[in-house]
Coordinates of C-alpha atoms in Angstrom, one line a residue:
X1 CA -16.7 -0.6 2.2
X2 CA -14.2 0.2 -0.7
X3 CA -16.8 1.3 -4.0
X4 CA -15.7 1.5 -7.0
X5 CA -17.4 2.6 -10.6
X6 CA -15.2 2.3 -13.8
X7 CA -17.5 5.2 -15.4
X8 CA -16.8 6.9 -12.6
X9 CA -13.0 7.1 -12.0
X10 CA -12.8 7.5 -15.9
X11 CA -14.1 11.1 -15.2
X12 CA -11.7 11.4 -11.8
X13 CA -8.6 10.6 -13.5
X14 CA -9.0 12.5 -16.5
X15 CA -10.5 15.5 -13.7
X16 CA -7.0 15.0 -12.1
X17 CA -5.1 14.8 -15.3
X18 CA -6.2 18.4 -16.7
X19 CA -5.1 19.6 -13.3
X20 CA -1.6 18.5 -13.4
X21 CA -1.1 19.0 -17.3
X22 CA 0.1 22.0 -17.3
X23 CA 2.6 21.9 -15.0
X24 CA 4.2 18.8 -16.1
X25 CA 4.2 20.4 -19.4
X26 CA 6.3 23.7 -18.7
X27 CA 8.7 21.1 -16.3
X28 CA 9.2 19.1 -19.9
X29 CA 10.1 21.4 -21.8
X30 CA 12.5 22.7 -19.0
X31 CA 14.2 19.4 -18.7
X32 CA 14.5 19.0 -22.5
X33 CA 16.5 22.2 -22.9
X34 CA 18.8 21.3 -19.6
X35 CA 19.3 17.8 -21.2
X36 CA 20.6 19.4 -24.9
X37 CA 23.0 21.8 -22.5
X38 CA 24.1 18.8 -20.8
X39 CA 24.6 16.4 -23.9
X40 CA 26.2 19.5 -25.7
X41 CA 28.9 20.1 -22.9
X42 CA 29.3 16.8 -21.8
X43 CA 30.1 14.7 -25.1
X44 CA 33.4 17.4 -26.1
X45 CA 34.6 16.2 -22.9
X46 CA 34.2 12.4 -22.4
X47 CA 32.6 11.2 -24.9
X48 CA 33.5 7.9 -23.5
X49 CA 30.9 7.9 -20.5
X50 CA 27.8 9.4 -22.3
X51 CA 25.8 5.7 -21.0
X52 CA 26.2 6.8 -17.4
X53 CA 25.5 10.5 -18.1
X54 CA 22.0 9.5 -19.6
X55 CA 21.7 7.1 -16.4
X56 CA 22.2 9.9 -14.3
X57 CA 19.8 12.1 -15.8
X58 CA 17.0 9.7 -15.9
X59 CA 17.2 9.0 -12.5
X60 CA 17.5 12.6 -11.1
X61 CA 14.2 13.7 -13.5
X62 CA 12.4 10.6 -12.9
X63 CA 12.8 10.9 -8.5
X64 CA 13.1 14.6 -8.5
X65 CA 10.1 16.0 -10.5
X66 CA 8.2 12.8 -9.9
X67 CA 8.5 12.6 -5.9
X68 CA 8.0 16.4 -6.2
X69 CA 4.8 16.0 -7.9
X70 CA 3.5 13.5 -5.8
X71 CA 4.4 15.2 -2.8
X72 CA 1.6 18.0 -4.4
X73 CA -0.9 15.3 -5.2
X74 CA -3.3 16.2 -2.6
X75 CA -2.7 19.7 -2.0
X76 CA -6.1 20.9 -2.8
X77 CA -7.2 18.5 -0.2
X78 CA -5.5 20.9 2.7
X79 CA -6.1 24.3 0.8
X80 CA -8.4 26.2 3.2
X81 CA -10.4 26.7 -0.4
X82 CA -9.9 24.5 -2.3
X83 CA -10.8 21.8 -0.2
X84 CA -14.3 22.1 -0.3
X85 CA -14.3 22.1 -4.2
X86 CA -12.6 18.7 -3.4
X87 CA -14.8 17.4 -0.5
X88 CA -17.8 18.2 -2.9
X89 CA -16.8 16.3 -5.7
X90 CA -19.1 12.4 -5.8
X91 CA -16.6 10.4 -6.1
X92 CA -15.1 7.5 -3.4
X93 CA -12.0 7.7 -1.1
X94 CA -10.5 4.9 -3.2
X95 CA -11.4 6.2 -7.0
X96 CA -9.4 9.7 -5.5
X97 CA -6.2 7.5 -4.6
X98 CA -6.2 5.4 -7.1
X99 CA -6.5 8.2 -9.8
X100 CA -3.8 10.2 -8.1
X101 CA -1.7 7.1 -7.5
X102 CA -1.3 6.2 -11.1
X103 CA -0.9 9.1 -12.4
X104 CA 1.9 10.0 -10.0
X105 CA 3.6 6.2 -10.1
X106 CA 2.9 3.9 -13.1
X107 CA 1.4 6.6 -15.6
X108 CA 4.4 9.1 -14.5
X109 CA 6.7 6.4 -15.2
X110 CA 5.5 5.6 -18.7
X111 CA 5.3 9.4 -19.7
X112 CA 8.6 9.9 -18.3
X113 CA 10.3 7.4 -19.8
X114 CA 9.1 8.2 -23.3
X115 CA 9.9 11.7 -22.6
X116 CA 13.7 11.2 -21.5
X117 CA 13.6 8.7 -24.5
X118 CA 12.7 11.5 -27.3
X119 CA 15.1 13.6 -25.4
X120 CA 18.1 11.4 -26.1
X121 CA 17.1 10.9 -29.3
X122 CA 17.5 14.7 -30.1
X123 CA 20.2 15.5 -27.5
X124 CA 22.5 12.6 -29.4
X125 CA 21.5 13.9 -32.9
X126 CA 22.6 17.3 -31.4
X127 CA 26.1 16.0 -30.6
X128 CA 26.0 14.1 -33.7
X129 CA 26.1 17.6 -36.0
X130 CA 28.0 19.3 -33.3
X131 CA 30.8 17.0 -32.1
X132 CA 30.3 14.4 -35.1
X133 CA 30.0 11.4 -32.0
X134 CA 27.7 8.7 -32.6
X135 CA 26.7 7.6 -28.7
X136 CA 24.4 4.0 -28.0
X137 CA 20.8 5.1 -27.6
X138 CA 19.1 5.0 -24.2
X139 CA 17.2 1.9 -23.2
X140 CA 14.8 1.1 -20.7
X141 CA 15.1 -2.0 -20.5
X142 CA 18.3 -1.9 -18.4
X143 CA 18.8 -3.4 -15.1
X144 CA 20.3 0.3 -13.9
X145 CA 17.1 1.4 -15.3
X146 CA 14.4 -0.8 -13.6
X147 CA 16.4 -0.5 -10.5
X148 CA 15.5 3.0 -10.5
X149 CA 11.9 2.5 -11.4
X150 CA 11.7 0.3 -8.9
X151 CA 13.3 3.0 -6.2
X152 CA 10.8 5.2 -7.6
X153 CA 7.8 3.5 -7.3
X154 CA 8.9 2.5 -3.3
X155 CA 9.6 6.0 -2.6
X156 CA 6.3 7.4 -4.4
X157 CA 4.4 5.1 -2.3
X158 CA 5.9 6.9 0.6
X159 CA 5.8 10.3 -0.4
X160 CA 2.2 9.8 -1.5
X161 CA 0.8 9.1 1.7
X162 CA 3.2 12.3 3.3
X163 CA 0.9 14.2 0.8
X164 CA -2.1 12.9 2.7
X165 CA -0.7 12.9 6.1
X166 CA 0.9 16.4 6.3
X167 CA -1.2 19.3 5.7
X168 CA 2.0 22.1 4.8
X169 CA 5.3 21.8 3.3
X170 CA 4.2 17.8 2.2
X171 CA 7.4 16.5 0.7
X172 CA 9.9 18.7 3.4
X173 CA 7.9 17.1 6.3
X174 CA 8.2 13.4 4.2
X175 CA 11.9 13.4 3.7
X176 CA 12.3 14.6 7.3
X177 CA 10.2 12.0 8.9
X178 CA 12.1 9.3 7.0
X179 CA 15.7 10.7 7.6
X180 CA 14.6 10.7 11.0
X181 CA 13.2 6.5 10.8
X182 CA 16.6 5.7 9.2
X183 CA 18.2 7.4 12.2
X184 CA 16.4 5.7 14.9
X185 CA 16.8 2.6 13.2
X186 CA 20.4 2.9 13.0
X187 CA 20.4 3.7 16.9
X188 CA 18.5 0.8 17.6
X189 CA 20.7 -1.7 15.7
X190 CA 23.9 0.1 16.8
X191 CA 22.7 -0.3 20.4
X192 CA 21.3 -4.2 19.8
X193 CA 24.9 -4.6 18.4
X194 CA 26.4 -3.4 21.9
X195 CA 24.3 -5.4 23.8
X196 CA 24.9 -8.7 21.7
X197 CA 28.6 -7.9 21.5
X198 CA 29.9 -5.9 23.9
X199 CA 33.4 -6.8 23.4
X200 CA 33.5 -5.3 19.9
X201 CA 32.7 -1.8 20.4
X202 CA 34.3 0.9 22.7
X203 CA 32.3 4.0 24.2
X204 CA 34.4 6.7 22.3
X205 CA 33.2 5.8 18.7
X206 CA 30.3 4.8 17.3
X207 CA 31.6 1.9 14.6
X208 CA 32.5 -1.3 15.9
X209 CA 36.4 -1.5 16.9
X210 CA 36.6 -5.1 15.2
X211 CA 34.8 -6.5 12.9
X212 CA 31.2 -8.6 13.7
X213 CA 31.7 -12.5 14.0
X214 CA 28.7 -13.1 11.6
X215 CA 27.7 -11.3 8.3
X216 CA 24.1 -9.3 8.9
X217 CA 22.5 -9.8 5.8
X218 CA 19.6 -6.5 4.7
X219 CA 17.4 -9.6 2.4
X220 CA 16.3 -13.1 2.4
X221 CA 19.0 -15.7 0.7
X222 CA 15.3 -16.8 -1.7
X223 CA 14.5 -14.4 -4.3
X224 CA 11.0 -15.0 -4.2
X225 CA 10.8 -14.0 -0.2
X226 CA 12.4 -10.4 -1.5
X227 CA 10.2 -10.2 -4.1
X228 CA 6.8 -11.2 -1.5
X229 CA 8.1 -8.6 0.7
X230 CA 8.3 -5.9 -1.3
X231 CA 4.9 -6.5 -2.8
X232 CA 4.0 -6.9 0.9
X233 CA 4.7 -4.1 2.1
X234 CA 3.8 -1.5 -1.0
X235 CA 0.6 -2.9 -0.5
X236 CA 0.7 -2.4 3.3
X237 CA 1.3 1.4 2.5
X238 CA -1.1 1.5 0.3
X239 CA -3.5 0.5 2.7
X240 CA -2.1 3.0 4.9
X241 CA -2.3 5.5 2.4
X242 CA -6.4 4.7 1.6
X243 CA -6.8 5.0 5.6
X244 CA -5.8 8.0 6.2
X245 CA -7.3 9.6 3.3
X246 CA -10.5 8.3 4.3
X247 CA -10.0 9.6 7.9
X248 CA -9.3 12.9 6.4
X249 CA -11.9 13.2 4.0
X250 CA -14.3 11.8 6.6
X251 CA -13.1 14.7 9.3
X252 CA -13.8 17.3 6.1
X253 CA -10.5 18.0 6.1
X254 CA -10.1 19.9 9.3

């Protein structure tokens, strides 16, 4: 049975928030000072692609330090010390991973947003006095942007419950569980792709010789059916994630 206190999980998100503060604090200010080097150096060059530039860098700070964080989530979970610190605190399997999931995902999302936001506010007044270019602002409101949110939140799911799963090395053992799922899937359709049409593939290369007679489509044709799938299956992992972390917890972590 899944309980849940609001009182509660006040205290176990803020808990988890003073834990992660500080090093989400020395990784801002470390991205602010690469982001004026790279506004600085990149708007006496081509001043003319300064949207994609900013694109770029939101995307790389958003997944890079966010998937990295996550991957850390529940580290003190698998610290032969820590752990019992964590195993001793009253709180519920679901309270923990719903704390730790917003404030890696949603929460994460906001902060960094607003973060790369004051950034290009003072990285563009930088090249403002500097180069004397005036650039368009950053919005997040983009479709380039919310496609990346979206990635994010998809791949945080994942990574989140690699935190739980693997004991060591979290994220390493995440991205190399899923590069090896792409390849086995990739396998499988190349060999279902033999088997359905033999005659358009020889046994020297790996690409089809001639092109397939029908178009294999990776969505539904209906929005809506995209849309119900993907809110399908974060919530499948979700559940996956609130499995195993009960498992775990309920093993005391061994």
């Amino acid at each position: 049975m899944i309980q849940f206190s609001p009182r509660r999980f006040g205290r176990v998100i803020q808990n988890d928030a003073l834990r992660i503060m500080r090093p989400v604090l020395y990784t801002t200010v470390a991205l602010f000072g690469l982001t004026m080097l790279v506004y600085l150096f990149r708007a006496g060059r081509v001043s003319d692609q300064a949207q994609g530039v900013q694109h770029v860098l939101f995307g790389c700070y958003l997944i890079g330090a966010g998937l990295l964080l996550t991957g850390v989530a529940f580290q003190d979970m698998h610290h032969p010390l820590d752990r019992y610190q964590y195993l001793m605190l009253p709180v519920s399997s679901f309270e923990r991973l719903m704390s730790r999931f917003l404030l890696t995902g949603p929460l994460f999302v906001l902060y960094g947003t607003l973060a790369f936001m004051a950034f290009d506010i003072v990285g563009k007044q930088l090249v403002m006095m500097y180069w004397e270019i005036r650039q368009p602002p950053f919005s997040p409101f983009t479709a380039q942007t919310k496609s990346l949110v979206l990635w994010y939140m998809l791949a945080h799911l994942v990574t989140l419950t690699g935190g739980i799963c693997f004991r060591t090395h979290a994220f390493l053992k995440t991205i190399l569980f899923l590069l090896g799922l792409v390849l086995a899937l990739t396998l499988v359709e190349n060999a279902a792709e033999r088997m359905f049409f033999p005659d358009l593939f020889s046994w020297t290369q790996f690409e089809n010789i001639t092109p397939l007679p029908l178009e294999l489509m990776p969505r539904f044709a209906v929005s809506w059916m995209n849309v119900a799938f993907v809110v399908g299956l974060c919530g499948w992992m979700f559940y996956v994630a609130y499995v195993c972390l009960r498992d775990h917890e309920a093993s005391d972590g061994v």
